[in-house]
Short mmCIF file of C-alpha atoms in Angstrom, two decimals:
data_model
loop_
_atom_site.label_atom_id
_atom_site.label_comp_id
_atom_site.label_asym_id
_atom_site.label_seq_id
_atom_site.Cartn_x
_atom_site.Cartn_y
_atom_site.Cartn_z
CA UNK A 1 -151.71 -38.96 -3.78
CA UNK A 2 -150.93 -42.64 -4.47
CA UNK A 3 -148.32 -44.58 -2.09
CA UNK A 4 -146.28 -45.02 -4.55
CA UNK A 5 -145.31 -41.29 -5.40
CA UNK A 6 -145.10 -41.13 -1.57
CA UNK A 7 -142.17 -43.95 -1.38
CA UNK A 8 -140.96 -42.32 -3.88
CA UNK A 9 -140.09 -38.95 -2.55
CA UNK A 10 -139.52 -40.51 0.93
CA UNK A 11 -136.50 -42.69 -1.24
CA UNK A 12 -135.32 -39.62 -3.01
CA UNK A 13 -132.53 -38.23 -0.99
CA UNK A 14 -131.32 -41.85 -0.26
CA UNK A 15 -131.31 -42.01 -4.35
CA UNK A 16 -129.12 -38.90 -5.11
CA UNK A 17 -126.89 -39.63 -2.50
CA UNK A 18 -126.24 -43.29 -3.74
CA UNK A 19 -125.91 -42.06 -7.38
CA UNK A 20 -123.33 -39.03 -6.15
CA UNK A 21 -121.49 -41.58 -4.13
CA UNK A 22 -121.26 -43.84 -7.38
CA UNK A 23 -117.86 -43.51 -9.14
CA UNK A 24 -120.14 -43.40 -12.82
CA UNK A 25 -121.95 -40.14 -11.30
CA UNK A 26 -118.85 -37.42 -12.76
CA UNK A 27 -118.68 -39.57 -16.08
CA UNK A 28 -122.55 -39.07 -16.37
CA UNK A 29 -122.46 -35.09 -15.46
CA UNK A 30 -119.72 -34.70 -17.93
CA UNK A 31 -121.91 -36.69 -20.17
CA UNK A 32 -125.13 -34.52 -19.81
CA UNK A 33 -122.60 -31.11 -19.49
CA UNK A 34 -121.15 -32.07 -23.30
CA UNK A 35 -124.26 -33.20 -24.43
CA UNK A 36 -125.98 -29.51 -23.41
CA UNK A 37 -122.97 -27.53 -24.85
CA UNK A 38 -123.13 -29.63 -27.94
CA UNK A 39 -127.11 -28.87 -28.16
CA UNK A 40 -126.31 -24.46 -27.41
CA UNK A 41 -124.25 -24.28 -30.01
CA UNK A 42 -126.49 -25.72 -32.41
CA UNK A 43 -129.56 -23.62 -31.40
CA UNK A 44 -130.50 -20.20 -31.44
CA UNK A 45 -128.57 -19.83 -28.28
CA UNK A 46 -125.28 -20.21 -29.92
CA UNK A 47 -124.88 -16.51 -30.65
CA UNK A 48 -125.58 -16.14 -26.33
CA UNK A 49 -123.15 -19.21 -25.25
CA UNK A 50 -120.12 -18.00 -27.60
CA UNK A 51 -120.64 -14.29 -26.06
CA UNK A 52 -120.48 -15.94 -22.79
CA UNK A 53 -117.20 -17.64 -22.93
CA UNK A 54 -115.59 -14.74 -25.01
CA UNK A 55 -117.11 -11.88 -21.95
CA UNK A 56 -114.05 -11.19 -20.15
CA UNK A 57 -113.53 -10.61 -16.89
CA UNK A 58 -110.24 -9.25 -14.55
CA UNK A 59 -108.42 -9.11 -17.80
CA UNK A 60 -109.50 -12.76 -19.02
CA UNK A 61 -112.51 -14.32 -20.98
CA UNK A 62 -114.73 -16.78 -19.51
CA UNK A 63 -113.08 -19.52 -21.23
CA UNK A 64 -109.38 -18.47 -20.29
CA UNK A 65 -110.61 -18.51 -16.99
CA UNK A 66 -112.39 -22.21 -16.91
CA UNK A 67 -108.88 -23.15 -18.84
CA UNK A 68 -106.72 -21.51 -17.04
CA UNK A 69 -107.82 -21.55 -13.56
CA UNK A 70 -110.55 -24.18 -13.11
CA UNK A 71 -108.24 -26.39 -15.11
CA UNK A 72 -105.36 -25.59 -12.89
CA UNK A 73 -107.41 -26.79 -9.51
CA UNK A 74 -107.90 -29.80 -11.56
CA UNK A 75 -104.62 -30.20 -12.27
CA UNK A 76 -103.75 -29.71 -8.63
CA UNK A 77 -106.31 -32.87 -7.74
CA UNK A 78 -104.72 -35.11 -10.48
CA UNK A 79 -101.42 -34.35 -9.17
CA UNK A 80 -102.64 -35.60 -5.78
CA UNK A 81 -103.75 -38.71 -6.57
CA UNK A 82 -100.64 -39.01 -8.83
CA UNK A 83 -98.22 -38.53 -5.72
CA UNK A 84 -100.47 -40.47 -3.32
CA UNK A 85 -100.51 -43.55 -5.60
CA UNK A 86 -96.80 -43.38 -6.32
CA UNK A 87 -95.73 -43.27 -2.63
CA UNK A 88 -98.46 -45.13 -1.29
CA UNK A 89 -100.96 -46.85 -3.61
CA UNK A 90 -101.04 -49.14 -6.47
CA UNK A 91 -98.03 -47.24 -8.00
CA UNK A 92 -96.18 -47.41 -5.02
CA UNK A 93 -93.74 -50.33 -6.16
CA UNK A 94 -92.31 -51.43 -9.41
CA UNK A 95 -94.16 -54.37 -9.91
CA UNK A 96 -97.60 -52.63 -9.36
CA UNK A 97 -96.03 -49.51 -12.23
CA UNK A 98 -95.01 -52.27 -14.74
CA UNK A 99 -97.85 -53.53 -16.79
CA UNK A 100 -99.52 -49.73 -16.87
CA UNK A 101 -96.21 -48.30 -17.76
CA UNK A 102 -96.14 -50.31 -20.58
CA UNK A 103 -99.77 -49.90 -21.65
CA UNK A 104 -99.41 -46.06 -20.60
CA UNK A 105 -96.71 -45.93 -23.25
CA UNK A 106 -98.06 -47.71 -26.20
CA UNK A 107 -101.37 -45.41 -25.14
CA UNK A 108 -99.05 -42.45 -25.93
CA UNK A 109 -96.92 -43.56 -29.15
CA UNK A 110 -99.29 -45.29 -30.78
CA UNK A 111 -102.05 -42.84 -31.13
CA UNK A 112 -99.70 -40.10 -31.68
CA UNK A 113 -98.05 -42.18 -34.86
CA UNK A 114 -100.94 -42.25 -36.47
CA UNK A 115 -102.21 -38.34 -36.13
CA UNK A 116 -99.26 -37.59 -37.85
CA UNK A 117 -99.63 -40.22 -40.25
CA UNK A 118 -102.82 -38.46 -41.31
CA UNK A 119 -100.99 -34.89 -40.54
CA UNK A 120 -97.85 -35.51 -41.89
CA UNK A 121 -97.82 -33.19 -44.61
CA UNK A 122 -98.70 -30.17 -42.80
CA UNK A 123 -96.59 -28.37 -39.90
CA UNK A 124 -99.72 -26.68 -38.80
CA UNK A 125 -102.06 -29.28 -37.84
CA UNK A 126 -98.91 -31.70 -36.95
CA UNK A 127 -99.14 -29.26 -33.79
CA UNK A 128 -102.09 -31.41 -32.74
CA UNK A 129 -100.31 -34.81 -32.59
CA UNK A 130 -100.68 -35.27 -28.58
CA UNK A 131 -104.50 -34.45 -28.67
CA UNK A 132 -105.53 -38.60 -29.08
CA UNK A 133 -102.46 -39.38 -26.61
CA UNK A 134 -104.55 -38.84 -23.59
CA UNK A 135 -107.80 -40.98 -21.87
CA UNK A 136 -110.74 -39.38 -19.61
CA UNK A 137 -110.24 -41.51 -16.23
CA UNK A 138 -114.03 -40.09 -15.32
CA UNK A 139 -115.42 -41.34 -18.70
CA UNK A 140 -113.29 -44.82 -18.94
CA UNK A 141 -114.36 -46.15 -15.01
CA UNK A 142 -117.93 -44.64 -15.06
CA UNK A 143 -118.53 -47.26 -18.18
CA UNK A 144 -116.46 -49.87 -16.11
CA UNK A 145 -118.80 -49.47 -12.88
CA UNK A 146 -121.81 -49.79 -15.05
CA UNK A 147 -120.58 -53.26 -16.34
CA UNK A 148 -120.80 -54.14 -13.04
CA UNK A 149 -119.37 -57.37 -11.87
CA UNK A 150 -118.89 -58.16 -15.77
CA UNK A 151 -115.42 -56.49 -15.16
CA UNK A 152 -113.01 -58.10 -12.44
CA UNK A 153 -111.81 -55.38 -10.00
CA UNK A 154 -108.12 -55.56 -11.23
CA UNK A 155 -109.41 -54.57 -14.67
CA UNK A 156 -110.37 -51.59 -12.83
CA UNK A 157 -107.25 -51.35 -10.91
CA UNK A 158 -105.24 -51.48 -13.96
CA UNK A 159 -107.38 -48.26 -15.88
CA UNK A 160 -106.99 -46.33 -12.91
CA UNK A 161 -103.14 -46.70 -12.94
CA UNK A 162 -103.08 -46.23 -16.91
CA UNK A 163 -104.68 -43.67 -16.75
CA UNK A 164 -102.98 -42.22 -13.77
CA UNK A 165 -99.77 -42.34 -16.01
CA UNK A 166 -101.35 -41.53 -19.01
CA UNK A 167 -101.97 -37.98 -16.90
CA UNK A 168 -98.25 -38.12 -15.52
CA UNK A 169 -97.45 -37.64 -19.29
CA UNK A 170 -99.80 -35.56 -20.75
CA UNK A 171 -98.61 -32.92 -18.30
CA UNK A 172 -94.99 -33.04 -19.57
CA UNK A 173 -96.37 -32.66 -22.95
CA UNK A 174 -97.99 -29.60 -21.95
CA UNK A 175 -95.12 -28.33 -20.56
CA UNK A 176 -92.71 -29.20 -22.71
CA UNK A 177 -94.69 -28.48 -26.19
CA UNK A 178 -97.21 -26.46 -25.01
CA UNK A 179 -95.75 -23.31 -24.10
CA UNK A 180 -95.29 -19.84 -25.54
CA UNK A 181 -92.58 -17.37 -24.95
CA UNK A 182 -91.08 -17.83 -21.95
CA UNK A 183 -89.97 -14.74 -19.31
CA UNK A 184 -87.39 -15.93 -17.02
CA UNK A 185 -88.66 -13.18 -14.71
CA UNK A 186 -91.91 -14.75 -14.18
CA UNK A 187 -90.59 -18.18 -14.30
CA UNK A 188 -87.75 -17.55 -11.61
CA UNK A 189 -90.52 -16.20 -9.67
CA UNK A 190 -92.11 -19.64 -9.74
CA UNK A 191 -89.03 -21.13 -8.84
CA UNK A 192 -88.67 -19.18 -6.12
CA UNK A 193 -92.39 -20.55 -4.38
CA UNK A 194 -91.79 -23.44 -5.28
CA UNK A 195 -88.62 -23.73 -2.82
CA UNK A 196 -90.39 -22.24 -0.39
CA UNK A 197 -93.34 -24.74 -0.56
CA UNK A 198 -90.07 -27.39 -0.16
CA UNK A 199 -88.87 -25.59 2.67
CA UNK A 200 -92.06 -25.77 4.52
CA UNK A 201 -92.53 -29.03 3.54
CA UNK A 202 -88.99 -30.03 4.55
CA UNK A 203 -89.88 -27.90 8.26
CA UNK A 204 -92.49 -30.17 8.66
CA UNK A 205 -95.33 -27.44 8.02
CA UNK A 206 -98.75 -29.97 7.60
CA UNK A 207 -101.46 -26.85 8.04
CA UNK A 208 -102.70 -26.50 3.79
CA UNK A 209 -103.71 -22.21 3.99
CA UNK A 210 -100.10 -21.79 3.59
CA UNK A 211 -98.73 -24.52 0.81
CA UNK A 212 -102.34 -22.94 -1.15
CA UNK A 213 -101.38 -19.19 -0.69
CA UNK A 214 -97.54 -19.87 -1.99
CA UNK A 215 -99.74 -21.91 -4.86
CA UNK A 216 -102.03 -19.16 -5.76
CA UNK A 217 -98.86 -17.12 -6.85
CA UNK A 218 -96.85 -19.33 -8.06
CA UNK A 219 -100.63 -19.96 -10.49
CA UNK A 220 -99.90 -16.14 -11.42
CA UNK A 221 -96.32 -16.83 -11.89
CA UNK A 222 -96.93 -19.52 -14.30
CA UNK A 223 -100.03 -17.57 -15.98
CA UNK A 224 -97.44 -14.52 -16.93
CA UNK A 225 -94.81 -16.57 -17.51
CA UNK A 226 -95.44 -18.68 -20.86
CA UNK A 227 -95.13 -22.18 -19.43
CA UNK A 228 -99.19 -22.99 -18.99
CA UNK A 229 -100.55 -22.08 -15.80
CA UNK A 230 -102.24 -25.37 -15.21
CA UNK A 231 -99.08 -26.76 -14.84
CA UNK A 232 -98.95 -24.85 -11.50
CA UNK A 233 -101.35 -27.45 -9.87
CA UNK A 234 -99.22 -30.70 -10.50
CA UNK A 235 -96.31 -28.98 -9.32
CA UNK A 236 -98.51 -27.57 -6.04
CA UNK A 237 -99.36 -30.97 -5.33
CA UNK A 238 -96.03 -32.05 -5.46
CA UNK A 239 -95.20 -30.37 -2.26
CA UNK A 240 -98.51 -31.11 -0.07
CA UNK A 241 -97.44 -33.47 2.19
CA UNK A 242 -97.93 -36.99 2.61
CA UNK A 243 -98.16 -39.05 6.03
CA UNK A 244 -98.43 -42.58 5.05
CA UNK A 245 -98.39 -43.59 8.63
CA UNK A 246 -102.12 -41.97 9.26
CA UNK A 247 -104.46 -40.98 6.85
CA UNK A 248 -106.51 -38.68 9.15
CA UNK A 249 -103.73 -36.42 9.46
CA UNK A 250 -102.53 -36.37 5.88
CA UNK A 251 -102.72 -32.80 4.62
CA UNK A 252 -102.51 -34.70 0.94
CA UNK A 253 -105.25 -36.51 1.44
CA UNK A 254 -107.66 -34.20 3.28
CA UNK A 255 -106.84 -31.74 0.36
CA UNK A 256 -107.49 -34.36 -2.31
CA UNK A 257 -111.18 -35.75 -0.67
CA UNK A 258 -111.98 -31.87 -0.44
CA UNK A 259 -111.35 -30.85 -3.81
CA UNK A 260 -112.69 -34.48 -5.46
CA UNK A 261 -116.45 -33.60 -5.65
CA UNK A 262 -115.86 -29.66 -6.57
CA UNK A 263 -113.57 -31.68 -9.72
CA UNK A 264 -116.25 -34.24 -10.21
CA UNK A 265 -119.60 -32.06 -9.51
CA UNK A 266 -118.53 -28.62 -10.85
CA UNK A 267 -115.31 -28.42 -12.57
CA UNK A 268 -115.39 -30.73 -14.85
CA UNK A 269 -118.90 -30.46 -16.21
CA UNK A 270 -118.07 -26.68 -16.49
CA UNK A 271 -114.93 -27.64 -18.72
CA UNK A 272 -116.73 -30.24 -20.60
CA UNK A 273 -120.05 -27.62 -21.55
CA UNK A 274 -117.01 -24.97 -22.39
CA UNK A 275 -115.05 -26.83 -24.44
CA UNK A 276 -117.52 -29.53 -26.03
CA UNK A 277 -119.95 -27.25 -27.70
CA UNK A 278 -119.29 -27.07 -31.50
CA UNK A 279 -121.56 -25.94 -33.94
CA UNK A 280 -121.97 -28.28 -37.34
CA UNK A 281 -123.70 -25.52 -39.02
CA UNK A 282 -120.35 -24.19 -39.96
CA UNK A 283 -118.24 -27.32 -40.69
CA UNK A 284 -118.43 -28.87 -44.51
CA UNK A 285 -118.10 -32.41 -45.52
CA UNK A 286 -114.56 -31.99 -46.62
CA UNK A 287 -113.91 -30.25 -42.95
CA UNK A 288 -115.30 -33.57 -41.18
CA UNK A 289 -113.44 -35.81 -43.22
CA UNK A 290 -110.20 -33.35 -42.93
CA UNK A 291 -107.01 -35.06 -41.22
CA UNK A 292 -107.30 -33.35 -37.91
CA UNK A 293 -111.35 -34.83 -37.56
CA UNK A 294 -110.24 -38.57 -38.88
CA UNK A 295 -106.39 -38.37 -37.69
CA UNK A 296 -107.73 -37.29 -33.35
CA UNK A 297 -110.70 -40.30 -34.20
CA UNK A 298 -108.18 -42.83 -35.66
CA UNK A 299 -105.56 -42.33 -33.07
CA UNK A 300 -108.44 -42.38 -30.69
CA UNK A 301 -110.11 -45.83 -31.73
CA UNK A 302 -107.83 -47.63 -33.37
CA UNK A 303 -104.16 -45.98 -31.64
CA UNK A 304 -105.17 -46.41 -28.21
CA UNK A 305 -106.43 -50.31 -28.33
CA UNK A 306 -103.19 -51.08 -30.36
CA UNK A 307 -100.84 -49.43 -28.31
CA UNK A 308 -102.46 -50.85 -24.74
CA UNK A 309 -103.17 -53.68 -25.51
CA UNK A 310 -99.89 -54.32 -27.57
CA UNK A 311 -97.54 -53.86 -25.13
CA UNK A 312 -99.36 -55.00 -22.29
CA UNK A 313 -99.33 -58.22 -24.54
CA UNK A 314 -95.65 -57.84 -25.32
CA UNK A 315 -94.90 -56.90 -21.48
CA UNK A 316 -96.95 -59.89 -20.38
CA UNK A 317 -95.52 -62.20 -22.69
CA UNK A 318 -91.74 -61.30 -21.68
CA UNK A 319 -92.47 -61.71 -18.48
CA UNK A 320 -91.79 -58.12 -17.45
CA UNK A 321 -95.48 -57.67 -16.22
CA UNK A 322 -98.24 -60.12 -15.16
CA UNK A 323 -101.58 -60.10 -16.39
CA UNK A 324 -104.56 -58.81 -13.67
CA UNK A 325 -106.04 -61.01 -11.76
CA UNK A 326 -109.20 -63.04 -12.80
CA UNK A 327 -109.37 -61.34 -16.10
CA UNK A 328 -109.31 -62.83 -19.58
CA UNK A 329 -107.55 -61.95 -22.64
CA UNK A 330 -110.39 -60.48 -24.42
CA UNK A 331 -111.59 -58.31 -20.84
CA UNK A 332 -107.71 -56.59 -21.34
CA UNK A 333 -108.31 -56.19 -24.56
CA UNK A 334 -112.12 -54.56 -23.64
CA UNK A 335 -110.55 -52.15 -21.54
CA UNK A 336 -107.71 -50.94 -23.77
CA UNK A 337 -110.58 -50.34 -26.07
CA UNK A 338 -112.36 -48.39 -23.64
CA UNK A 339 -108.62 -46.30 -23.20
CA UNK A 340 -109.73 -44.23 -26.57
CA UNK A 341 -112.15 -42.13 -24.47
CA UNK A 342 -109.93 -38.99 -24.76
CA UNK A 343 -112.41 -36.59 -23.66
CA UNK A 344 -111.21 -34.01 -20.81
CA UNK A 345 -107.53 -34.26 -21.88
CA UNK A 346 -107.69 -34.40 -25.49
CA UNK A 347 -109.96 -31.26 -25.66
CA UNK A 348 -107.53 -29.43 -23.22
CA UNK A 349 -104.67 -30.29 -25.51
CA UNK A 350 -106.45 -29.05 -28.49
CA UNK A 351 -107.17 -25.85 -27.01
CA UNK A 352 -103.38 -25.51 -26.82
CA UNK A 353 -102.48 -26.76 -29.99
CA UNK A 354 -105.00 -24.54 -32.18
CA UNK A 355 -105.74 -21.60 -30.14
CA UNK A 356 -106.55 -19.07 -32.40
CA UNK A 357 -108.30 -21.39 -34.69
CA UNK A 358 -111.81 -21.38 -34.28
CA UNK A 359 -112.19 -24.11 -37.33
CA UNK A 360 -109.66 -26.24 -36.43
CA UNK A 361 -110.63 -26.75 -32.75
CA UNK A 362 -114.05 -27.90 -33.88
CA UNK A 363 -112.52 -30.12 -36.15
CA UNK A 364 -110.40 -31.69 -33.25
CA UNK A 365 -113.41 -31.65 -30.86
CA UNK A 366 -115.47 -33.69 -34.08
CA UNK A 367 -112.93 -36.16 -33.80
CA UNK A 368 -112.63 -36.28 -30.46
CA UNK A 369 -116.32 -36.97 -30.24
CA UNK A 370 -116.30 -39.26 -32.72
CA UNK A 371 -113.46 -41.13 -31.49
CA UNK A 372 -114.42 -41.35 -28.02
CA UNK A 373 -117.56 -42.28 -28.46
CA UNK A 374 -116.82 -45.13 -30.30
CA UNK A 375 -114.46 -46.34 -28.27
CA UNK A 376 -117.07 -46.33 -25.41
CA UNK A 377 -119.70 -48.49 -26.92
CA UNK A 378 -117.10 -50.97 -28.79
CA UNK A 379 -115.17 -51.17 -25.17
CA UNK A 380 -118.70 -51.75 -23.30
CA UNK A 381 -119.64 -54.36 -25.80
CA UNK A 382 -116.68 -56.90 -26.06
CA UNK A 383 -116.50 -56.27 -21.70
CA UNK A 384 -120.46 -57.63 -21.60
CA UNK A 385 -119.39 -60.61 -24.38
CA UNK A 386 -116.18 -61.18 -22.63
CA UNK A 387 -118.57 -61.98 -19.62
CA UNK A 388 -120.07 -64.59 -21.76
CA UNK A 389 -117.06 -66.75 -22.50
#
């Protein structure tokens, strides 16, 4: 055997642990994940992978219970890091919210202006106008860390808070816009655990079994209820408490760095090979080129890098905000770019907006291909010429 296959498999373990401990690794599973779902459902194992998600299982399908309950744990970890960077990160003051407030809310508006632009003649697909609204924190920083030292480390700073806010509303879109008939009964019922996850909180009750039973049914509460069950896990997190005085006894935090590689490692590529696989067999010329494909791309590509950059500019330039540290013009500009990868989010909010529409959720997840993928390599590009001026 020659030495060099020898190093090689005595370096292996220290490889895979360096690439899991790299903050690209989820962007590249989710990546690969799409990229197999995408390459199912255009073989002969299409007929296998669609009986898969449709088999259904303690009274839901597969893919109910990836979007429903995977989605909800995910939910739960966003809402973590959303309440530990408000109270104690680089949220946790006004100045450090300002300039990705402003770029969180152009992200929104913008994008969404120009969906229904494309949509406006049809109530129907209008439905889908928050789809390009959202970015995919996993796929924006895993192209940031492979730029390297290219991209200043408040650049990264700043996509990480965007997109932390970015989440903050995409989950009151789902909530307020996303829901279907409501019953108070169930709802009440969720009500009801969630004051008693604030009374142990306000007790001073740090052990997590009991603030995750009281979340498991207030999961089912939400489930029957109408409001969308993933909703459930921001409002769980809500009441997981924080001690900003020590980290190693911060239920919040020892919840969030347990759940963060089942997200990264498991859930998410599970969500991405569920939801990403779309079958072009099926889809026409005039379906790819419909308003739903080009409006989700457009708002993508072109909404997103106008509405971050925009008011980040406008914010900057007023004097309400000040521009990261160390970076250049065209870097902010790079990285508002980089803000159209919609991926996770977008598809979620799709799902929602079309369900029951097998042809219109490929046509969203066409355009949210399309639109995050170009925003990926135009974002990557002007970040490595930025380097060079």
């Amino acid at each position: 055997m020659p030495q060099s296959t020898i190093r090689n498999k005595k370096n292996l373990p220290a490889v895979v642990s360096g690439f899991i401990s790299s903050p690209a690794a989820g962007g590249i599973i989710l990546i690969l994940a799409s990229a197999a779902a995408i390459a199912v459902a255009n073989s002969s194992l299409r007929e296998g992978y669609e009986f898969l998600l449709k088999y259904k299982t303690a009274g839901l399908s597969v893919e109910h219970w990836v979007n429903d309950g995977l989605m909800a744990i995910f939910f739960l970890f966003v809402g973590l890091e959303i309440k530990r960077e408000l109270l104690a990160g680089q949220l946790s003051t006004w100045s450090q919210r300002a300039l990705p407030g402003f770029a969180a809310l152009g992200g929104v508006a913008v994008p969404a202006l120009i969906y229904a632009g494309f949509n406006s003649g049809n109530a129907d697909t209008l439905r889908g106008w928050a789809i390009p609204a959202a970015t995919d924190i996993a796929f924006a920083l895993g192209v940031l860390t492979l730029l390297g030292k290219r991209v200043p480390a408040s650049l990264k700073i700043f996509l990480s808070a965007l997109a932390i806010l970015d989440d903050m509303g995409a989950v009151a879109i789902i909530a307020i816009f996303y829901t279907s008939d409501i019953s108070l009964l169930m709802l009440g019922s969720a009500a009801a655990t969630a004051l008693l996850m604030a009374g142990m909180n306000k007790a001073g009750v740090k052990r997590l079994l009991p603030y995750l039973l009281a979340g498991g049914l207030m999961w089912f509460f939400m489930l029957q209820s109408g409001v969308h069950a993933t909703v459930a896990g921001i409002l769980i997190a809500l009441f997981i408490p924080l001690n900003t005085s020590s980290s190693s006894d911060s239920p919040l935090e020892r919840l969030e760095h347990g759940l963060e590689p089942w997200v990264v490692f498991l859930i998410l590529p599970i969500f991405g090979f569920a939801n990403a696989g779309v079958s072009l067999s099926g889809l026409t010329a005039d379906d790819l080129l419909s308003p739903i494909p080009v409006g989700v791309a457009a708002g993508l590509f072109f909404g997103k890098q106008a509405g971050v950059f925009g008011l980040s500019v406008l914010a900057i330039s007023l004097g309400l905000a000040k521009k990261p540290a160390n970076s250049s013009w065209l870097q902010l500009y790079g990285v508002a770019v980089l803000c159209g990868i919609g991926f996770t989010m977008s598809l979620f909010i799709g799902n929602l907006a079309f369900a029951g529409s097998q042809l219109l959720i490929d046509e969203v997840k066409v355009g949210v291909l399309a639109g995050s993928v170009l925003s990926a390599f135009a974002g990557a590009l002007i970040l490595m010429l930025s380097r060079r001026h």
